[in-house]
C-alpha positions as MATLAB code, in Angstrom:
seq = 'XXXXXXXXXXXXXXXXXXXXXXXXXXXXXXXXXXXXXXXXXXXXXXXXXXXXXXXXXXXXXXXXXXXXXXXXXXXXXXXXXXXXXXXXXXXXXXXXXXXXXXXXXXXXXXXXXXXXXXXXXXXXXXXXXXXXXXXXXXXXXXXXXXXXXXXXXXXXXXXXXXXXXXXXXXXXXXXXXXXXXXXXXXXXXXXXXXXXXXXXXXXXXXXXXXXXXXXXXXXXXXXXXXXXXXXXXXXXXXXXXXXXXXXXXXXXXXXXXXXXXXXXXXXXXXXXXXXXXXXXXXXXXXXXXXXXXXXXXXXXXXXXXXXXXXXXXXXXXXXXXXXXXXXXXXXXXXXXXXXXXXXXXXXXXXXXXXXXXXXXXXXXXXXXXXXXXXXXXXXXXXXXXXXXXXXXXXXXXXXXXXXXXXXXXXXXXXXXXXXXXXXXXXXXXXXXXXXXXXXXXXXXXXXXXXXXXXXXXXXXXXXXXXXXXXXXXXXXXXXXXXXXXXXXXXXXXXXXXXXXXXXXXXXXXXXXXXXXXXXXXXXXXXX';
ca = [
     -15.517  -34.842   -0.510;
     -14.654  -33.166   -3.668;
     -17.678  -31.262   -5.185;
     -18.290  -31.162   -9.304;
     -17.478  -27.761  -11.393;
     -21.474  -27.724  -11.462;
     -22.075  -28.018   -7.852;
     -19.372  -25.283   -7.334;
     -21.289  -23.352  -10.112;
     -24.825  -23.450   -8.048;
     -22.898  -22.864   -4.602;
     -21.905  -19.466   -6.452;
     -25.771  -18.369   -7.884;
     -26.812  -19.741   -4.606;
     -24.495  -16.908   -3.165;
     -25.659  -14.648   -5.422;
     -29.089  -15.086   -4.857;
     -28.210  -14.697   -1.010;
     -26.002  -11.098   -2.088;
     -28.742   -9.674   -3.950;
     -31.387  -10.329   -1.329;
     -28.992   -9.022    1.237;
     -28.442   -5.504   -1.289;
     -31.769   -5.244   -1.854;
     -32.491   -5.114    1.942;
     -29.739   -2.461    2.697;
     -30.036   -0.387   -0.161;
     -34.246    0.124    1.253;
     -33.562    0.399    5.045;
     -30.784    2.269    3.852;
     -29.479    4.697    1.519;
     -33.120    4.982    0.271;
     -35.152    4.309    3.345;
     -33.594    5.907    6.838;
     -31.415    8.128    4.842;
     -34.839   10.263    3.380;
     -36.018    9.554    6.637;
     -32.485   10.851    8.654;
     -31.366   13.973    6.309;
     -32.740   16.457    5.256;
     -30.125   17.423    2.018;
     -29.749   20.650    0.860;
     -28.097   22.304   -2.306;
     -24.924   23.642   -1.211;
     -23.975   21.800    2.049;
     -24.896   21.945    5.856;
     -22.515   25.463    5.610;
     -22.675   28.257    3.009;
     -19.733   28.671    1.344;
     -17.919   32.064    0.406;
     -18.691   30.809   -3.313;
     -22.451   30.029   -2.973;
     -23.007   33.564   -1.119;
     -21.018   35.139   -4.260;
     -23.066   33.818   -6.838;
     -26.311   34.786   -7.367;
     -28.387   31.682   -7.349;
     -26.147   30.252   -5.440;
     -27.715   28.626   -2.228;
     -27.224   28.804    1.679;
     -27.377   27.184    4.672;
     -29.934   28.533    6.564;
     -32.616   32.103    6.924;
     -29.582   33.770    8.239;
     -27.096   33.653    5.525;
     -30.144   34.320    3.517;
     -31.065   37.508    4.503;
     -27.298   38.474    4.571;
     -26.811   37.420    0.742;
     -29.890   39.325    0.050;
     -28.551   42.456    1.847;
     -25.014   41.853    0.413;
     -26.948   42.000   -3.789;
     -28.439   45.419   -2.653;
     -27.296   48.595   -4.611;
     -24.876   49.959   -2.585;
     -25.721   53.288   -0.536;
     -22.503   55.366    1.130;
     -25.127   56.041    3.851;
     -25.726   52.512    5.053;
     -22.082   52.092    5.638;
     -20.796   55.787    6.737;
     -20.371   56.479   10.279;
     -22.245   58.998   12.008;
     -21.701   62.483   11.326;
     -20.160   63.130   15.243;
     -18.038   60.281   14.969;
     -16.837   60.882   11.435;
     -15.917   64.622   12.764;
     -14.058   62.866   15.658;
     -12.240   61.444   13.331;
     -11.599   63.532   11.071;
      -9.968   66.062   13.839;
      -8.084   62.934   15.560;
      -6.089   62.189   11.919;
      -5.576   66.185   11.930;
      -3.373   66.253   14.815;
      -0.647   64.476   12.580;
      -0.122   68.366   10.699;
       0.657   66.321    7.593;
      -1.035   65.320    4.790;
      -1.050   61.079    4.442;
      -0.538   60.790    0.678;
       1.657   63.776   -0.205;
       3.618   64.401    3.271;
       2.926   67.449    3.623;
       1.794   69.747    6.296;
      -1.666   70.653    6.459;
      -1.830   74.313    7.906;
      -1.006   75.654    4.107;
      -3.724   74.432    1.985;
      -6.608   75.980    0.513;
      -9.400   74.628    1.205;
      -9.834   71.602    4.276;
      -8.465   69.137    4.174;
     -10.590   65.801    3.703;
     -10.536   62.421    5.538;
     -10.138   59.583    2.987;
     -11.063   55.986    3.213;
      -8.517   54.045    1.894;
     -10.227   50.914    1.180;
     -13.456   52.839   -0.332;
     -16.786   52.189    1.569;
     -18.193   50.960   -1.660;
     -15.115   48.207   -2.151;
     -15.919   47.054    1.409;
     -19.550   47.293    0.975;
     -19.260   44.825   -1.923;
     -17.219   41.914   -0.233;
     -19.420   39.267    0.349;
     -16.558   37.849    2.526;
     -17.256   40.615    5.188;
     -21.662   39.801    4.780;
     -20.999   36.460    5.054;
     -18.718   36.677    7.882;
     -19.612   40.082   10.098;
     -23.354   40.747    8.876;
     -25.466   39.900   11.448;
     -29.148   39.152   11.625;
     -31.667   40.276   14.787;
     -35.013   41.088   15.430;
     -35.038   44.293   13.566;
     -33.482   43.123   10.249;
     -29.551   42.955    9.088;
     -27.332   44.666   11.106;
     -24.014   46.177    9.286;
     -22.523   47.359   12.156;
     -19.427   45.666   12.418;
     -18.758   46.649    8.845;
     -19.685   50.236    9.342;
     -17.019   49.793   12.050;
     -14.117   48.084    9.912;
     -14.790   50.301    6.901;
     -14.388   52.975    9.150;
     -11.639   51.980   11.938;
      -8.410   54.752   11.753;
      -6.514   52.169    9.971;
      -8.529   52.468    7.568;
      -8.681   56.377    7.166;
      -6.232   58.653    5.557;
      -5.793   62.395    5.728;
      -5.826   64.515    3.220;
      -6.073   67.103    0.572;
      -9.684   67.971   -0.772;
      -8.361   68.130   -4.541;
      -6.984   64.436   -3.740;
      -9.851   62.889   -2.488;
     -11.771   63.939   -5.074;
     -10.428   62.651   -7.490;
      -9.310   59.552   -5.548;
     -12.668   59.087   -5.101;
     -13.864   55.205   -4.437;
     -11.525   54.108   -6.611;
      -8.443   51.647   -5.836;
      -5.796   53.467   -4.324;
      -3.031   51.820   -6.334;
      -4.862   51.990   -9.955;
      -5.741   55.620   -8.836;
      -1.727   56.666   -8.571;
      -1.095   54.639  -11.586;
      -3.946   56.102  -14.198;
      -2.301   58.674  -16.479;
      -4.187   61.600  -17.454;
      -4.264   63.747  -21.514;
      -0.943   65.119  -19.860;
       0.856   61.930  -19.577;
       1.057   62.354  -16.418;
       0.161   59.933  -13.941;
      -2.339   61.422  -10.896;
       0.669   60.323   -8.181;
       3.044   62.911  -10.609;
      -0.229   65.137  -11.032;
      -0.815   65.610   -7.263;
       2.427   64.989   -5.545;
       1.618   61.400   -3.646;
       4.898   59.720   -2.116;
       4.495   56.420   -3.694;
       6.007   54.406   -0.624;
       3.923   56.216    1.923;
       0.877   55.899    0.468;
       1.802   52.181   -0.464;
       2.303   51.717    3.213;
      -0.874   53.148    4.342;
      -2.467   50.914    1.623;
      -0.815   47.708    2.646;
      -1.786   48.461    6.317;
      -5.663   49.462    5.485;
      -5.557   46.349    3.235;
      -4.006   43.913    6.252;
      -6.312   45.301    8.681;
      -9.578   44.891    5.791;
      -8.788   41.661    4.661;
      -7.288   40.190    7.827;
     -10.380   41.182   10.276;
     -12.629   39.580    7.366;
     -11.052   36.483    7.517;
     -10.421   35.851   10.602;
     -14.457   36.586   11.187;
     -15.329   34.214    8.140;
     -13.164   31.715    9.179;
     -14.807   31.543   12.833;
     -17.858   31.172   11.765;
     -17.620   28.570    9.305;
     -15.122   26.410   11.751;
     -18.219   26.756   14.202;
     -20.783   25.768   11.566;
     -18.211   23.063   10.664;
     -17.900   21.569   13.697;
     -21.514   21.800   15.201;
     -22.995   20.572   11.665;
     -19.852   17.490   11.437;
     -20.994   16.354   14.687;
     -24.824   17.100   13.744;
     -24.134   14.527   10.895;
     -21.529   12.208   12.216;
     -24.447   11.407   14.728;
     -26.546   10.957   12.483;
     -24.600    8.791    9.952;
     -23.198    6.682   12.932;
     -27.193    5.856   13.978;
     -27.886    5.002   10.535;
     -24.834    2.874   10.005;
     -25.661    0.736   13.378;
     -29.850    0.906   12.911;
     -29.126   -0.064    9.074;
     -27.045   -3.021    9.812;
     -29.224   -4.543   12.172;
     -32.954   -3.849   10.728;
     -31.339   -5.604    7.597;
     -29.858   -8.580    9.394;
     -33.404   -9.162   11.886;
     -35.160   -8.008    8.018;
     -33.052  -11.461    6.727;
     -33.789  -13.276    9.836;
     -36.908  -13.192    9.535;
     -37.476  -14.178    6.495;
     -35.104  -17.231    6.739;
     -36.812  -18.152    9.559;
     -40.537  -17.995    7.544;
     -39.010  -20.096    4.839;
     -38.087  -22.446    7.047;
     -41.202  -22.867    8.857;
     -42.910  -22.743    5.653;
     -40.755  -25.372    4.042;
     -41.264  -27.758    7.375;
     -44.228  -26.770    8.960;
     -44.697  -26.618   12.778;
     -43.011  -29.077   14.732;
     -45.188  -32.187   16.235;
     -46.419  -31.764   19.845;
     -45.767  -28.403   19.991;
     -47.637  -25.302   20.523;
     -48.166  -22.408   17.344;
     -46.957  -19.964   20.249;
     -44.228  -22.056   21.073;
     -43.290  -22.666   17.430;
     -42.817  -18.840   16.834;
     -42.012  -17.830   19.972;
     -38.528  -20.413   19.117;
     -37.987  -18.865   16.013;
     -38.513  -15.387   17.018;
     -35.533  -16.125   20.082;
     -33.649  -17.256   16.823;
     -34.209  -14.039   15.517;
     -33.202  -12.160   18.714;
     -29.905  -14.090   19.357;
     -29.171  -13.147   15.190;
     -29.205   -9.621   15.966;
     -27.857   -9.978   18.925;
     -24.502  -11.265   17.137;
     -24.624   -8.553   15.245;
     -24.048   -6.333   17.664;
     -20.066   -6.018   17.724;
     -20.695   -5.431   14.004;
     -22.984   -2.343   14.701;
     -20.465   -1.092   16.942;
     -18.096   -0.759   14.290;
     -20.426    0.384   11.518;
     -21.217    3.178   14.503;
     -17.882    4.260   14.272;
     -17.034    4.146   10.434;
     -20.560    5.558   10.126;
     -19.936    8.482   12.599;
     -16.187    9.105   10.999;
     -17.718    9.653    7.496;
     -20.827   11.630    8.093;
     -18.157   14.020    9.909;
     -16.237   14.142    7.085;
     -18.025   13.780    4.248;
     -20.100   17.387    5.711;
     -16.369   18.340    5.464;
     -15.825   17.449    2.225;
     -19.533   18.846    0.850;
     -17.869   22.591    2.117;
     -14.566   22.638   -0.325;
     -16.697   20.947   -2.982;
     -19.113   24.007   -2.711;
     -16.393   26.223   -2.288;
     -15.377   26.071   -5.770;
     -19.077   24.500   -7.358;
     -21.697   24.368   -5.898;
     -23.865   21.387   -5.460;
     -27.407   20.208   -5.389;
     -29.028   18.352   -2.690;
     -28.812   14.758   -4.684;
     -24.930   15.792   -4.746;
     -24.537   16.049   -1.504;
     -26.364   12.709   -0.569;
     -24.055   10.762   -3.003;
     -20.895   12.752   -1.017;
     -22.672   11.551    2.410;
     -24.132    7.956    0.798;
     -20.717    7.501   -0.829;
     -18.095    8.795    1.371;
     -18.858    5.738    3.623;
     -18.362    3.497    1.366;
     -15.286    5.026   -0.031;
     -14.586    4.398    3.563;
     -15.278    0.889    4.381;
     -13.558   -0.035    0.416;
     -10.337    2.280    1.563;
      -9.782    0.300    5.244;
     -10.606   -3.214    3.612;
      -7.351   -1.979    1.241;
      -5.758   -0.394    3.553;
      -5.807   -2.739    6.824;
      -7.767   -6.085    5.832;
      -8.959   -8.727    8.314;
      -6.709  -10.794   10.053;
      -6.395  -14.049    7.715;
      -7.526  -12.436    4.286;
      -4.947  -12.684    1.773;
      -4.241   -9.363   -0.350;
      -5.846  -10.862   -3.542;
      -8.967  -11.220   -1.631;
      -8.665   -7.847   -0.111;
      -8.597   -6.387   -3.969;
     -11.842   -8.197   -4.382;
     -13.832   -7.269   -1.576;
     -12.635   -3.191   -2.103;
     -13.343   -3.698   -5.472;
     -16.683   -4.809   -4.943;
     -17.134   -1.985   -2.360;
     -16.127    0.373   -5.207;
     -18.995   -0.725   -7.766;
     -21.583   -0.564   -4.811;
     -20.206    3.209   -3.827;
     -21.014    3.710   -7.762;
     -24.526    1.898   -8.350;
     -25.498    3.674   -5.626;
     -24.806    7.406   -6.586;
     -26.106    6.942  -10.008;
     -29.390    5.638   -8.211;
     -29.659    7.995   -6.096;
     -28.727   10.730   -8.656;
     -31.562    8.834  -10.744;
     -34.417    8.448   -7.900;
     -35.934   11.967   -9.237;
     -36.632   10.479  -12.856;
     -37.892    7.031  -11.005;
     -40.593    8.922   -8.051;
     -41.399   10.879  -11.440;
     -42.342    7.668  -13.222;
     -44.255    6.514  -10.421;
     -46.530    9.628  -10.341;
     -47.387    9.653  -13.379;
     -49.277    6.263  -12.625;
     -52.332    7.912  -11.246;
     -53.659    6.377   -7.719;
     -49.520    5.908   -6.527;
     -49.070    9.803   -6.951;
     -49.664    9.686   -3.056;
     -47.510    7.462   -2.650;
     -45.100    8.404   -5.236;
     -42.136    9.230   -3.089;
     -41.644    5.817   -0.773;
     -42.677    3.783   -3.951;
     -39.550    5.413   -6.098;
     -37.383    5.106   -3.127;
     -38.339    0.980   -2.719;
     -38.083    1.105   -6.609;
     -34.958    3.066   -6.737;
     -33.585    0.339   -3.815;
     -34.542   -2.820   -5.228;
     -33.063   -1.891   -8.839;
     -29.888   -0.227   -6.980;
     -29.361   -3.596   -4.633;
     -29.951   -5.991   -7.508;
     -27.341   -4.414  -10.039;
     -24.843   -3.376   -7.203;
     -25.095   -7.936   -6.507;
     -24.687   -8.663  -10.452;
     -22.323   -6.437  -11.296;
     -20.501   -7.753   -8.044;
     -20.740  -11.518   -9.499;
     -19.495  -10.156  -12.428;
     -16.556   -8.397  -11.061;
     -15.834  -12.141   -9.397;
     -15.732  -14.125  -12.642;
     -13.147  -11.243  -14.255;
     -11.262  -12.037  -11.515;
     -11.605  -15.385  -11.459;
     -10.154  -15.235  -15.334;
      -7.880  -12.723  -15.448;
      -6.218  -12.726  -12.131;
      -6.466  -17.293  -11.563;
      -6.117  -19.808  -13.793;
      -8.816  -20.543  -16.131;
     -11.928  -21.554  -14.194;
     -12.002  -24.894  -15.274;
      -8.799  -25.641  -14.842;
      -9.428  -23.725  -11.524;
     -11.913  -26.314  -10.302;
      -9.961  -29.770  -11.631;
      -7.118  -28.530   -9.891;
      -9.378  -28.121   -6.294;
     -11.035  -31.030   -7.406;
      -8.051  -33.089   -7.592;
      -6.048  -31.629   -4.150;
      -9.265  -32.034   -2.480;
      -8.955  -35.880   -3.467;
      -5.641  -35.918   -2.318;
      -6.452  -34.228    0.918;
      -9.276  -37.140    1.310;
      -6.213  -39.123    0.672;
      -3.863  -38.180    3.495;
      -6.269  -37.129    5.743;
      -7.963  -41.025    5.603;
      -4.230  -42.274    6.149;
      -3.809  -39.733    9.006;
      -6.836  -41.053   10.582;
      -5.371  -44.458   10.946;
      -2.160  -43.514   11.241;
      -3.900  -41.609   14.649;
      -5.830  -44.756   15.265;
      -2.988  -46.841   15.375;
      -1.605  -44.731   17.532;
      -4.319  -44.654   20.019;
      -4.358  -48.410   20.138;
      -1.053  -48.137   21.010;
      -0.898  -45.895   23.764;
      -4.026  -47.939   25.242;
      -1.762  -51.349   25.283;
       1.359  -49.376   27.136;
      -1.242  -48.244   29.527;
      -2.258  -51.757   30.043;
       1.032  -53.648   29.488;
       1.993  -50.175   32.595;
      -0.664  -51.594   34.828;
       0.206  -54.963   34.405;
       3.685  -54.121   35.499;
       2.638  -51.408   38.142;
       0.510  -55.263   39.797;
       3.579  -57.211   39.160;
       5.898  -54.044   41.667;
       3.497  -54.459   44.082;
       3.441  -58.216   44.615;
       7.193  -57.893   44.105;
       7.218  -55.783   46.631;
       4.977  -57.944   49.243;
       6.434  -60.389   48.607;
      10.074  -58.364   49.763;
       8.951  -57.797   52.548;
       7.694  -61.600   53.786;
      11.524  -62.602   53.036;
      12.600  -59.882   55.139;
      10.063  -60.784   57.960;
      11.323  -64.638   57.359;
      15.070  -63.786   57.741;
      14.367  -61.610   60.627;
      12.615  -64.595   62.065;
      15.094  -66.794   60.926;
      18.199  -64.734   62.661;
      16.049  -64.285   66.416;
      15.609  -68.474   65.867;
      18.934  -69.442   65.532;
      20.541  -67.120   68.320;
      18.064  -68.844   70.469;
      19.523  -72.256   69.201;
      22.511  -71.399   70.204;
      21.636  -70.136   73.589;
      20.019  -73.662   74.065;
      23.187  -75.391   72.758;
      25.482  -74.030   75.177;
      23.436  -74.348   78.164;
      22.859  -78.106   76.538;
      26.976  -78.501   76.470;
      26.556  -77.493   80.123;
      24.390  -79.490   81.213;
      26.069  -82.378   79.666;
      29.628  -81.284   80.980;
      27.748  -81.214   84.287;
      26.708  -84.644   84.219;
      29.872  -86.294   82.362;
      31.054  -84.949   86.128;
      28.431  -86.128   88.443;
      28.882  -89.648   86.637;
      32.769  -89.258   87.063;
      31.747  -89.355   90.624;
      29.731  -91.991   90.778;
      31.597  -94.364   89.588;
      34.373  -93.063   92.297;
      32.116  -93.638   94.916;
      31.104  -96.854   93.872;
      34.837  -98.207   93.042;
      35.707  -97.336   97.085;
      32.306  -99.189   97.817;
];
């Protein structure tokens, strides 16, 4: 039957109340419940980025990275990065075997002072390389171990044998910058010390390639491994959170529904209290069990979004530092964005494009409101803490209150969004409702006519079936009569044959009698 505009509006309001309940339970049990218990969000994310490591007050992901950062921030001391005296002498001796100054190309034999071994990329520059400390530094029982950085700085690829004067002038400067620097006489250092620019540049590029390649490779290996391990952990946690949140939300909703039904209708007559409660709990269990396929889907969605949120947090922190709450916003928001993307790109079977856009827009609204709620949660907790007796449970109460506010706000905004869709994307609301009513009336008339036609067709089929039964009975009778006629015809043929035989016999007898009669008459005449 068609319903009035008022009834349709009431249905919308009822749907709004149900959505509010769903959103509140979902937020309290999900983003502001399970997430707080399952995830220890920290500023900067789960993997230390180079940006955060270099920043003075940037956060690190773990205690080892923090120890490396504190060591990196110490003032440079040459002795901490130099090779031992024995190793240095062996390296110098090996380089001197070339017999040629690495920078000038001149022979070493004619030098007045003993040649020096120079770090192409200076110790100070390597010691100030944050990526080298993060990638190559180790933390052991005795503290920070810089052995890998020391080996890198004193590798033969970063060493060049040259004359003492040139090495003293270059000192810790960048080789290219030092060569181009001019003195009071207007000459460059390269000109003053006879440096061969091509040789020097080749040595410089080889050293840079070795140092940067070693550091970058080690940093990539470290961060990729940490991303995989922390991503897998966050994926598992998020998958479990999504599945548990969905099932717990359904459990609470089902319990509320059965409780309301019990209060409204009371206990059924003849049933014990325990039996009534048991039957209602069975309904709750069945309702939760029916959600298991959705929970599996939520498990997969949560795993994907958890891994991606960990990766996205790392990417963002490579440029700017995020606080702990922003990390949480990224994690919680990405699952909503993932769902909205699926809804828009791969809508459920049977859903129109307009409906998928509407549903996806509602999901985006929920993501925005939830993100704002997470950022404002601390303000709510602070407010609750100021209420005296509630200060002890301020975190829990603040989370619940924020979840309720977020759930109600998301539902109301989704309702308003629905109205906007109806107003601007469909026809005007009232005319649309009237059209629906008119269509419903026409559909009802057509349905009634179709029902009558169906009933007449069914009656005709029934009559046809009865006629067929009668015809079958008549056919049986005709069959029996035909069989009897065949039997009679056969009997008559037999009788006819027997009669023919008897007639022939009678004719023979008559002929015999006539012959005897003639003989008797002849005999009598003789007498």
